[in-house]
Tab-separated table of C-alpha atoms in Angstrom:
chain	number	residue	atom	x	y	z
N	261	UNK	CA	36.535	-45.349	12.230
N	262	UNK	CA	36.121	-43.300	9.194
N	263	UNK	CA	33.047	-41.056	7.962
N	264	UNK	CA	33.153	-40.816	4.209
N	265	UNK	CA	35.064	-44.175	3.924
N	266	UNK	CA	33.964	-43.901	0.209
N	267	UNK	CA	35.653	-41.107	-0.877
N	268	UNK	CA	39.093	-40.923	-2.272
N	269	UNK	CA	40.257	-39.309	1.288
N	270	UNK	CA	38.203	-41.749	3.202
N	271	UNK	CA	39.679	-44.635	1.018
N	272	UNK	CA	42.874	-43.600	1.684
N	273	UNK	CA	43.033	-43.216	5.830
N	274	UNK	CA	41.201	-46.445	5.778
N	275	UNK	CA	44.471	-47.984	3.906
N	276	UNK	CA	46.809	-46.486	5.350
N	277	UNK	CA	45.397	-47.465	8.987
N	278	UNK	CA	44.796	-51.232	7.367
N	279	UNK	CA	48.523	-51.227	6.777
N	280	UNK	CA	49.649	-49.827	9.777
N	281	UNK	CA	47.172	-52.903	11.671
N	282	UNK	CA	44.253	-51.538	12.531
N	283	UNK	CA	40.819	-52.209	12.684
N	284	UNK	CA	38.603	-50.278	10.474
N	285	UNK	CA	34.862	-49.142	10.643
N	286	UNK	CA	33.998	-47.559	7.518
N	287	UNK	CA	31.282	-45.499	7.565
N	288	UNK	CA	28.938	-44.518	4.219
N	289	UNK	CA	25.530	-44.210	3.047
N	290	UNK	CA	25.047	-47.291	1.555
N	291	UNK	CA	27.510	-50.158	2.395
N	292	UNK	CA	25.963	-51.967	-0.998
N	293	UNK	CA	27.392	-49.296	-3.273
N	294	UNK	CA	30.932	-50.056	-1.980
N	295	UNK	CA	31.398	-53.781	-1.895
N	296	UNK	CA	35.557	-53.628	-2.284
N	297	UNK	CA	35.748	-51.961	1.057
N	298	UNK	CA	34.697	-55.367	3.015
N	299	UNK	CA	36.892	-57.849	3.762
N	300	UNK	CA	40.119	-58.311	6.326
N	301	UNK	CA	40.059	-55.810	8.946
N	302	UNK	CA	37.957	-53.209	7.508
N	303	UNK	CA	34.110	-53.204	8.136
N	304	UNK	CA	31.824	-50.835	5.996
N	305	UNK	CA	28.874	-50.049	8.068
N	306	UNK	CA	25.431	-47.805	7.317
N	307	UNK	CA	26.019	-44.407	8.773
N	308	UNK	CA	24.866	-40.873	8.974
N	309	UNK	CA	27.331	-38.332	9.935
N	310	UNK	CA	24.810	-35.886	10.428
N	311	UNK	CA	23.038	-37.991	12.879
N	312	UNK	CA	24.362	-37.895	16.452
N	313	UNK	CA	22.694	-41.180	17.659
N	314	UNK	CA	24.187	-43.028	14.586
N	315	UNK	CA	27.751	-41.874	15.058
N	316	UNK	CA	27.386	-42.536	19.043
N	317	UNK	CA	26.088	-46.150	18.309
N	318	UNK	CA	28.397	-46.706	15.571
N	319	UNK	CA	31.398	-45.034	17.345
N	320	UNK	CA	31.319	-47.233	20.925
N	321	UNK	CA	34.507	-49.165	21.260
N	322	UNK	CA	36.433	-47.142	18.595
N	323	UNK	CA	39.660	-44.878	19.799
N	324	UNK	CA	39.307	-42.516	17.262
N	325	UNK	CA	37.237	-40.946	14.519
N	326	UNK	CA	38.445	-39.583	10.408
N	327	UNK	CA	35.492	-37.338	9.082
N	328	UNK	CA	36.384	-37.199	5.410
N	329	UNK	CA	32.396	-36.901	4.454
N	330	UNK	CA	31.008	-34.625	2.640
N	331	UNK	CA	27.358	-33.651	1.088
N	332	UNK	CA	27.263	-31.445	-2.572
N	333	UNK	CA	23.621	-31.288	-2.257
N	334	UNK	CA	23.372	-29.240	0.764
N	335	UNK	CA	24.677	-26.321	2.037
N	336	UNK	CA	28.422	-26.146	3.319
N	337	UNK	CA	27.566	-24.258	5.975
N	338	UNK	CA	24.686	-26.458	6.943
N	339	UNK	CA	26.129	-29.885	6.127
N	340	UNK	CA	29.896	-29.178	7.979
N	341	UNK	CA	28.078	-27.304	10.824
N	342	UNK	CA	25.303	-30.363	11.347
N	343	UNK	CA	28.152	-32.907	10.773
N	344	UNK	CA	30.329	-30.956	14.232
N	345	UNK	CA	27.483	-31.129	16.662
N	346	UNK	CA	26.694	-34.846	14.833
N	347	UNK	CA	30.126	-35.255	15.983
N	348	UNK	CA	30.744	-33.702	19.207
N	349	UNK	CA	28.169	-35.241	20.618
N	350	UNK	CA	27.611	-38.507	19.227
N	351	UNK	CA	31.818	-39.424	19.956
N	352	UNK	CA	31.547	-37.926	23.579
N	353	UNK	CA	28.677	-40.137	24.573
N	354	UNK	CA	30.471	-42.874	22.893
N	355	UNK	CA	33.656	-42.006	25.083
N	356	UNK	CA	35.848	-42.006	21.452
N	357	UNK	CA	38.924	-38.948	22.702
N	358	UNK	CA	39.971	-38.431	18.993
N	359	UNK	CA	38.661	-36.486	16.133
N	360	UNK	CA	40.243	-35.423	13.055
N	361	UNK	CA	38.435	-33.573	10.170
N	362	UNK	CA	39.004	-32.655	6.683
N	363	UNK	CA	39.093	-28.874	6.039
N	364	UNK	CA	39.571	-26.824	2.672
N	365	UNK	CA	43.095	-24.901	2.528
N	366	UNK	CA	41.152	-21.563	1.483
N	367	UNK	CA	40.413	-21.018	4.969
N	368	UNK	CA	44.238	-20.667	5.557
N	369	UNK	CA	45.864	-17.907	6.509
N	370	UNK	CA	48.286	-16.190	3.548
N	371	UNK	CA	49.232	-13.116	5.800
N	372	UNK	CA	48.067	-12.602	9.829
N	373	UNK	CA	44.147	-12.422	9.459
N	374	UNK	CA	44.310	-12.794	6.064
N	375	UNK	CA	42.581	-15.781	4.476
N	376	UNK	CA	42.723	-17.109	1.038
N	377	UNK	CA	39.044	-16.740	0.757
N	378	UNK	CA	39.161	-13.116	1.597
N	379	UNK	CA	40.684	-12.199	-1.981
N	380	UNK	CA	39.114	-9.725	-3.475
N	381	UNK	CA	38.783	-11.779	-6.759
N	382	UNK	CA	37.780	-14.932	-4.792
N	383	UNK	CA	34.718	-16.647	-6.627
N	384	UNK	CA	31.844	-16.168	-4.546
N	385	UNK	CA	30.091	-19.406	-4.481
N	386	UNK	CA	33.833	-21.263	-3.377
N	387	UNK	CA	33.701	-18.267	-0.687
N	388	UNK	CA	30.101	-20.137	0.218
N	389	UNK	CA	31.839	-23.518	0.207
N	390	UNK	CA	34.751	-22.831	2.289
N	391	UNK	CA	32.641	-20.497	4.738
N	392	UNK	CA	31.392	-23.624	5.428
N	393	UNK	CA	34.322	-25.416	7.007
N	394	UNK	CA	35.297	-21.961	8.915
N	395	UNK	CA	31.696	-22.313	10.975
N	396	UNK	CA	32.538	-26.265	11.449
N	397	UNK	CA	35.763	-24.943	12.768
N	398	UNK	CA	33.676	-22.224	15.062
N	399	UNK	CA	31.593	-24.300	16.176
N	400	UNK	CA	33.905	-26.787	17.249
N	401	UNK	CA	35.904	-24.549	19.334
N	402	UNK	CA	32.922	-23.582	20.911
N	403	UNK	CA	31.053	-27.210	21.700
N	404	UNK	CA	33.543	-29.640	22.095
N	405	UNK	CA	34.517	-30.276	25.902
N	406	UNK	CA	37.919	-31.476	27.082
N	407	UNK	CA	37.390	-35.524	26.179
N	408	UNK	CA	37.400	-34.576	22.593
N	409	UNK	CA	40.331	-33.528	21.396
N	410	UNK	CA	39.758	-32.934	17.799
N	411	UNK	CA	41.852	-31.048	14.891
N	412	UNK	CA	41.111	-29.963	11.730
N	413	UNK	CA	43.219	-31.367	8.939
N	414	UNK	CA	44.140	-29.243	5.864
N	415	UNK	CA	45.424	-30.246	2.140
N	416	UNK	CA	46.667	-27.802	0.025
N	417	UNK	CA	44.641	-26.752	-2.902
N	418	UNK	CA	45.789	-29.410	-5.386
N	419	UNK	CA	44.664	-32.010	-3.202
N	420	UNK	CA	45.261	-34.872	-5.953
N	421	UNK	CA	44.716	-37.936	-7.583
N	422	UNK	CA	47.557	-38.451	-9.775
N	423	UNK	CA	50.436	-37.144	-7.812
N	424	UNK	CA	52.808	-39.433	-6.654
N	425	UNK	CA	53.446	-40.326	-2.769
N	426	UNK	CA	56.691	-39.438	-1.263
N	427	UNK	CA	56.215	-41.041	2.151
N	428	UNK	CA	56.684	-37.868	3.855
N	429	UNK	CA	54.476	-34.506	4.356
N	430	UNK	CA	54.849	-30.600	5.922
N	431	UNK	CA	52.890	-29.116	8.601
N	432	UNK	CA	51.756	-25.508	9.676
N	433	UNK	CA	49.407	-24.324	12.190
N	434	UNK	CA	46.558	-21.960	10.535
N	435	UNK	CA	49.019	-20.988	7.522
N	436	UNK	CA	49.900	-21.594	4.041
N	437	UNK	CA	52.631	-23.690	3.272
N	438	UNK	CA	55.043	-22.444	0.666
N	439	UNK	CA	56.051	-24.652	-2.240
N	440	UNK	CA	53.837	-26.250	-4.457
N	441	UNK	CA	50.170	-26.619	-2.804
N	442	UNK	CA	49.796	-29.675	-3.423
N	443	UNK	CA	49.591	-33.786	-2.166
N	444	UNK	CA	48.960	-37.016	-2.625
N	445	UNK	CA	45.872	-38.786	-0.601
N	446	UNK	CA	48.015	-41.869	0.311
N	447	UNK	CA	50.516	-38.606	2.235
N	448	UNK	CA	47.272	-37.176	3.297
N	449	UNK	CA	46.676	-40.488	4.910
N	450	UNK	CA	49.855	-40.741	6.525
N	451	UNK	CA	49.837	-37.196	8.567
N	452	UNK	CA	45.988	-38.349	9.610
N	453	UNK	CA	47.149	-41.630	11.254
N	454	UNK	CA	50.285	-40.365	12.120
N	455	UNK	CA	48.186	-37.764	14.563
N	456	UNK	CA	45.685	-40.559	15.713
N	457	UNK	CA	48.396	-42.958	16.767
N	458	UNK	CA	50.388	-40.003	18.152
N	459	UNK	CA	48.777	-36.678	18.213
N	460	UNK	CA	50.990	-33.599	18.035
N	461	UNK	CA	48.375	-31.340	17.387
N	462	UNK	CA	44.773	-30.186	18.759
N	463	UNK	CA	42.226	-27.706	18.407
N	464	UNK	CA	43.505	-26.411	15.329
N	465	UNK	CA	44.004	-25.820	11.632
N	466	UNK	CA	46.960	-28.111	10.839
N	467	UNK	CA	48.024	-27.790	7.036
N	468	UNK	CA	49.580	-30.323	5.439
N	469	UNK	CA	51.185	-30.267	2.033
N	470	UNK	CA	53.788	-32.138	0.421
């Protein structure tokens, strides 16, 4: 299942898991406002990321869980904290194992305990934003027991639209990847199902880039 199934992240794992046979529940808002994602093997259902009973009720039966949502009129730090404990308890009572969610590459590491976000020149409010995503990653370290094994999924800053899909992707734990910071969401899409269906990784910051 996806959170954020309308979103151009959320669009793309649900694709990319379509193609590769799956079954797909697609979480957002208000299925109404996304009629193209019905149809085949992809249902879009009414859900609230935030709220652990929906994502417990919506979650039974699934094997695994995408949170691609996200909330610009709230807080980071409130919305991607809420959205964990949403999580972390709403897929262990559901007994869903897998979680992957969508974090922000300035929370990588450039140098050992050096973030991007740490930069002296750093604009404060992104600092705000991405602070955000560093508490959802606190938090769950802290909560989630030993049937969730979750990781946190990182783009590179250009994270875009436009660029073209090689079929392939790069990895590092908790780092910056050199090169040139940036991917497609279709190769996005590939390293998230690529972990679901056979997960390499857990319980950490896993950049990805192309």
């Amino acid at each position: 299942m996806v959170f954020g199934a309308g979103g151009r992240v959320g669009r793309a794992a649900v694709a990319e898991a379509v193609a590769r046979g799956h079954r797909v529940t697609a979480v957002v808002r208000d299925p109404s406002k996304y009629p193209d994602l019905a149809g085949g093997s992809v249902t879009p259902v009414r859900g609230d990321a935030t709220d652990p009973a929906s994502v417990a009720t919506l979650a039974a039966g699934h094997e695994a869980a995408v949170n691609a949502s996200v909330r610009m009129d709230v807080p980071s730090e409130e919305y991607f904290t809420t959205a964990a404990k949403a999580m972390v308890a709403g897929l262990t009572e559901a007994g869903v194992s897998r979680l992957l969610t969508l974090g922000i590459a300035t929370t990588l590491e450039t140098a050992p305990g050096v973030r991007i976000m740490d930069g002296a020149e750093f604009p404060a409010a992104w600092r705000a934003f991405a602070q955000g995503h560093v508490a959802e990653f606190d938090l769950l370290t802290a909560e989630a027991g030993p049937g969730l094994d979750w990781l946190m999924v990182v783009p590179p800053l250009d994270l875009n639209a436009e660029a073209e899909a090689t079929g392939g992707y790069r990895t590092a734990v908790g780092t910056v990847l050199d090169g040139p910071g940036r991917i497609a969401h279709r190769d996005l899409a590939l390293a998230l199902l690529d972990e679901i269906e056979r997960p390499r990784h857990s319980r950490v910051q896993l950049a990805v880039s192309a």
